[in-house]
Coordinates of C-alpha atoms in Angstrom, one line a residue:
M19 CA -59.1 18.9 43.9
I20 CA -57.8 15.8 45.7
Y21 CA -54.8 14.0 44.0
L22 CA -54.0 10.4 45.1
P23 CA -51.1 8.6 43.3
F24 CA -51.0 4.8 43.6
E25 CA -48.8 1.9 42.8
R26 CA -50.2 -1.6 43.0
R27 CA -49.3 -5.1 41.7
G28 CA -51.5 -5.9 38.7
P29 CA -52.9 -9.2 37.6
H30 CA -49.6 -10.5 36.3
G31 CA -47.6 -9.3 39.4
E32 CA -46.0 -6.2 37.8
A33 CA -46.3 -2.7 39.1
I34 CA -49.1 -0.5 37.8
R35 CA -48.7 3.2 38.6
G36 CA -51.6 5.5 38.4
D37 CA -53.4 8.6 39.7
I38 CA -56.8 9.2 41.2
R39 CA -58.3 12.7 41.0
V40 CA -61.4 13.5 43.0
P41 CA -63.2 16.9 43.4
E42 CA -63.4 18.5 46.7
G43 CA -66.6 17.9 48.7
P44 CA -68.8 14.8 48.9
P45 CA -67.2 11.9 47.0
P46 CA -68.6 11.4 43.5
T47 CA -71.1 8.6 42.8
A48 CA -69.5 7.8 39.5
A49 CA -66.0 7.1 38.3
V50 CA -64.1 7.3 35.0
V51 CA -61.1 5.3 33.9
V52 CA -58.8 6.9 31.4
V53 CA -56.7 4.7 29.1
H54 CA -53.6 5.8 27.2
G55 CA -52.5 4.3 23.8
F56 CA -49.4 3.0 22.1
K57 CA -46.3 5.0 23.0
G58 CA -48.5 6.9 25.4
F59 CA -48.6 7.3 29.2
K60 CA -50.8 8.8 31.8
D61 CA -48.8 12.0 32.0
W62 CA -48.5 12.6 28.3
G63 CA -49.8 15.8 26.8
F64 CA -53.6 16.2 27.3
F65 CA -54.1 13.3 29.8
P66 CA -53.6 15.3 33.0
H67 CA -55.7 18.1 31.7
L68 CA -58.4 15.7 30.7
T69 CA -58.5 14.0 34.0
R70 CA -58.7 17.3 35.9
E71 CA -61.6 18.4 33.6
L72 CA -63.4 15.1 34.3
A73 CA -62.9 15.5 38.0
S74 CA -64.1 19.1 37.9
A75 CA -67.2 17.8 36.1
G76 CA -68.0 15.7 39.2
F77 CA -66.3 12.3 38.7
S78 CA -63.7 10.3 40.4
V79 CA -61.0 9.8 37.8
V80 CA -58.5 7.0 37.5
S81 CA -55.5 7.2 35.0
F82 CA -52.7 4.7 34.9
N83 CA -49.7 3.3 33.0
F84 CA -49.9 -0.2 31.6
S85 CA -47.1 -2.2 33.3
R86 CA -45.1 -2.6 30.1
N87 CA -45.7 0.7 28.4
G88 CA -42.0 1.6 28.8
I89 CA -42.4 4.1 31.6
G90 CA -40.9 3.3 35.0
D91 CA -40.4 5.4 38.0
Q92 CA -39.6 8.5 35.9
P93 CA -43.1 9.4 34.8
E94 CA -42.3 11.1 31.5
D95 CA -39.3 9.1 30.2
F96 CA -39.2 5.8 28.4
T97 CA -36.6 4.1 30.5
E98 CA -37.9 0.5 30.4
L99 CA -37.6 -0.3 26.7
E100 CA -37.1 -4.1 27.4
A101 CA -40.4 -4.1 29.3
F102 CA -42.0 -2.3 26.3
A103 CA -40.6 -4.9 24.0
K104 CA -42.4 -7.7 25.9
N105 CA -45.8 -6.1 26.1
T106 CA -48.8 -7.8 24.5
F107 CA -52.4 -6.8 23.7
S108 CA -53.8 -9.5 26.0
R109 CA -51.7 -8.3 28.9
E110 CA -53.0 -4.8 28.4
L111 CA -56.6 -6.0 28.3
D112 CA -56.1 -8.1 31.5
E113 CA -54.7 -5.0 33.2
L114 CA -57.5 -2.8 32.1
R115 CA -60.1 -5.3 33.3
W116 CA -58.2 -5.4 36.6
I117 CA -58.2 -1.6 36.9
L118 CA -62.0 -1.6 36.3
D119 CA -62.4 -4.2 39.1
E120 CA -60.2 -2.1 41.4
T121 CA -62.2 1.0 40.6
S122 CA -65.4 -0.7 41.5
S123 CA -64.1 -2.2 44.7
E124 CA -64.7 -1.0 48.3
D125 CA -61.3 0.4 49.2
F126 CA -59.8 2.0 46.0
L127 CA -61.6 5.3 45.8
P128 CA -62.9 7.6 48.6
R129 CA -66.4 6.2 47.8
R130 CA -67.3 3.1 46.0
P131 CA -68.8 4.2 42.7
E132 CA -72.3 3.3 41.6
A133 CA -71.3 3.6 37.9
V134 CA -68.0 3.4 36.1
G135 CA -67.2 4.7 32.6
M136 CA -64.1 4.7 30.4
V137 CA -62.3 7.1 28.1
G138 CA -59.6 5.6 25.8
H139 CA -57.4 7.2 23.2
S140 CA -56.1 5.5 20.1
R141 CA -54.9 1.9 20.9
G142 CA -56.2 2.7 24.4
G143 CA -59.6 3.3 22.8
A144 CA -59.4 -0.1 21.2
Q145 CA -58.6 -1.7 24.6
A146 CA -61.5 0.2 26.1
V147 CA -63.8 -1.3 23.5
L148 CA -62.5 -4.8 24.2
A149 CA -62.9 -4.3 27.9
A150 CA -66.4 -2.9 27.6
S151 CA -67.4 -5.9 25.4
E152 CA -66.3 -8.3 28.1
D153 CA -67.8 -6.3 31.0
P154 CA -71.5 -5.4 30.8
G155 CA -71.1 -3.4 34.0
V156 CA -69.4 -0.5 32.2
G157 CA -71.9 2.3 32.3
A158 CA -70.6 4.5 29.5
L159 CA -67.8 4.4 26.9
V160 CA -65.9 7.2 25.1
T161 CA -63.2 6.5 22.6
W162 CA -61.0 9.2 21.1
A163 CA -59.3 8.4 17.7
A164 CA -59.7 4.7 18.4
V165 CA -58.3 2.1 16.0
A166 CA -60.8 -0.4 14.6
N167 CA -58.2 -3.1 14.1
L168 CA -55.1 -3.9 16.2
D169 CA -53.5 -5.8 13.3
R170 CA -51.9 -2.9 11.4
W171 CA -48.8 -4.7 10.1
T172 CA -47.9 -5.4 6.5
E173 CA -47.0 -9.0 5.5
E174 CA -43.4 -7.8 4.9
T175 CA -43.2 -6.6 8.5
R176 CA -44.7 -9.8 9.8
N177 CA -42.1 -11.9 7.9
E178 CA -39.2 -9.7 9.1
W179 CA -40.6 -9.8 12.6
R180 CA -40.7 -13.6 12.7
A181 CA -37.3 -13.9 11.1
S182 CA -35.5 -11.5 13.5
G183 CA -37.7 -11.9 16.6
R184 CA -37.8 -8.2 17.1
V185 CA -38.7 -5.0 15.2
Y186 CA -38.4 -1.4 16.1
V187 CA -40.7 1.6 15.9
L188 CA -39.5 5.2 16.0
N189 CA -40.7 7.5 18.7
G190 CA -40.8 10.7 16.8
R191 CA -40.9 12.9 19.9
T192 CA -37.9 11.3 21.7
G193 CA -36.0 9.9 18.8
Q194 CA -35.9 6.5 20.5
Q195 CA -36.1 3.3 18.5
M196 CA -38.5 1.3 20.6
P197 CA -38.3 -2.5 20.4
L198 CA -41.3 -4.9 19.9
D199 CA -40.7 -8.6 20.4
V200 CA -42.4 -11.1 18.1
T201 CA -44.4 -12.2 21.2
L202 CA -46.7 -9.2 20.5
L203 CA -47.5 -10.6 17.0
E204 CA -47.8 -14.2 18.4
D205 CA -50.2 -13.0 21.2
Y206 CA -52.4 -11.3 18.6
E207 CA -52.6 -14.4 16.4
A208 CA -53.2 -16.7 19.3
N209 CA -56.0 -14.5 20.7
A210 CA -57.4 -13.1 17.5
E211 CA -61.0 -13.6 18.4
R212 CA -60.7 -11.9 21.8
L213 CA -58.7 -9.0 20.3
D214 CA -60.9 -8.4 17.2
V215 CA -61.9 -4.8 17.9
T216 CA -64.4 -4.5 15.1
A217 CA -66.2 -7.8 15.9
R218 CA -66.2 -7.1 19.7
A219 CA -67.6 -3.6 19.1
G220 CA -70.9 -5.3 18.4
A221 CA -70.9 -6.7 21.9
V222 CA -70.6 -3.4 23.6
V223 CA -73.8 -2.7 25.5
A224 CA -72.8 0.6 27.1
P225 CA -73.8 3.9 25.5
W226 CA -70.7 4.8 23.4
L227 CA -69.5 8.1 22.0
I228 CA -66.9 7.8 19.3
V229 CA -64.8 11.0 19.0
H230 CA -62.6 11.4 16.0
G231 CA -60.8 14.3 14.3
D232 CA -61.5 14.9 10.6
D233 CA -57.8 15.5 10.0
D234 CA -56.4 12.5 11.8
L235 CA -53.6 11.1 9.6
T236 CA -52.5 8.5 12.2
V237 CA -55.8 6.7 12.5
S238 CA -58.2 7.3 9.6
P239 CA -61.7 8.7 10.3
A240 CA -62.8 5.6 8.4
D241 CA -62.0 3.6 11.5
A242 CA -64.6 5.6 13.4
E243 CA -67.1 4.9 10.7
I244 CA -66.4 1.1 11.0
L245 CA -66.9 1.2 14.7
V246 CA -70.1 3.2 14.8
G247 CA -71.6 0.8 12.3
E248 CA -71.0 -2.1 14.6
A249 CA -72.5 -1.0 17.9
E250 CA -76.2 -0.4 18.5
K251 CA -75.6 2.3 21.1
A252 CA -72.7 4.1 19.4
R253 CA -72.8 7.6 17.9
L254 CA -70.0 9.5 16.2
H255 CA -68.8 13.0 17.2
R256 CA -66.5 14.5 14.6
V257 CA -64.1 17.2 15.6
P258 CA -63.3 19.6 12.6
G259 CA -59.7 20.4 12.1
A260 CA -58.4 17.8 14.6
G261 CA -55.5 15.5 14.1
H262 CA -54.8 12.4 16.2
T263 CA -54.0 14.3 19.4
F264 CA -56.5 17.1 18.9
E265 CA -53.9 19.7 18.0
V266 CA -51.9 19.5 21.2
G267 CA -48.6 17.8 22.0
H268 CA -46.1 17.0 24.8
P269 CA -45.2 18.9 26.8
F270 CA -48.7 20.3 27.1
K271 CA -48.9 24.0 26.5
G272 CA -52.7 24.4 27.0
P273 CA -55.8 23.2 25.3
S274 CA -56.7 23.8 21.7
P275 CA -60.2 24.5 20.5
Q276 CA -60.3 20.9 19.1
L277 CA -59.4 19.4 22.5
D278 CA -62.0 21.6 24.2
D279 CA -64.5 20.3 21.7
A280 CA -63.6 16.7 22.4
I281 CA -63.7 17.2 26.2
A282 CA -67.0 19.0 26.2
A283 CA -68.6 16.2 24.1
T284 CA -67.1 13.6 26.5
V285 CA -68.3 15.3 29.6
R286 CA -71.9 15.6 28.2
H287 CA -71.9 11.9 27.3
L288 CA -70.6 10.7 30.7
R289 CA -72.9 13.0 32.7
T290 CA -75.9 11.7 30.7
H291 CA -75.1 8.0 31.2
L292 CA -73.3 7.8 34.5
G293 CA -76.0 9.5 36.5
R294 CA -74.6 13.1 36.8
D295 CA -77.6 14.7 35.1

């Protein structure tokens, strides 16, 4: 397998670091962009395994860190918490659209792909829905444990946020209190129509596989039911016994049966709709 790390300036001038994985042999005709979620990063847990599996299935695979996800030049440590604090949903969506454009360009991959799909997890799944709703050129979409609504704050939290200008969320794995500036809330309110995941789901024209664990306590399986009801070409694949991260963590210690199930369903969907079968 060919591994090609990259670092480029994104649409807002900040560094976007990522990885390209390509199988040996003739360059693939289709590519897949993998999108991490909130408090996630391209090297978290199952993501490297997923990208290798997708490359082994015959795709060029692009994974990346959003510029303000809190990860800097240390790929597994949240060392840029002030950047994390200043992140917004609109910035992430702009960066994902930019990655899609780069992936489809002449000089990014060993071969310009004829079709491009996306796989997004959790909030990354929501961003993938929004990007697919804006880009009819996306050939296939897969979301894992995607949220149906980015607005997940109580009114009490909103009031505290506006009063203090910043709130904190606990990273249960690292113990860090991770800051969020009120600009995140303000961005959502100012761009509510563009960032309305449920409403934009109806504009997705790509064939869409919604993968969700039956035991997900972080994002309710009800979110999957909402999304599948909005999109004409969406179908739901339930994973029995799977929580939000499909029964694996970080550091990655190998796949679980639930993760294997999610990957197998994902590969089938992408091969069917990106021209691999």
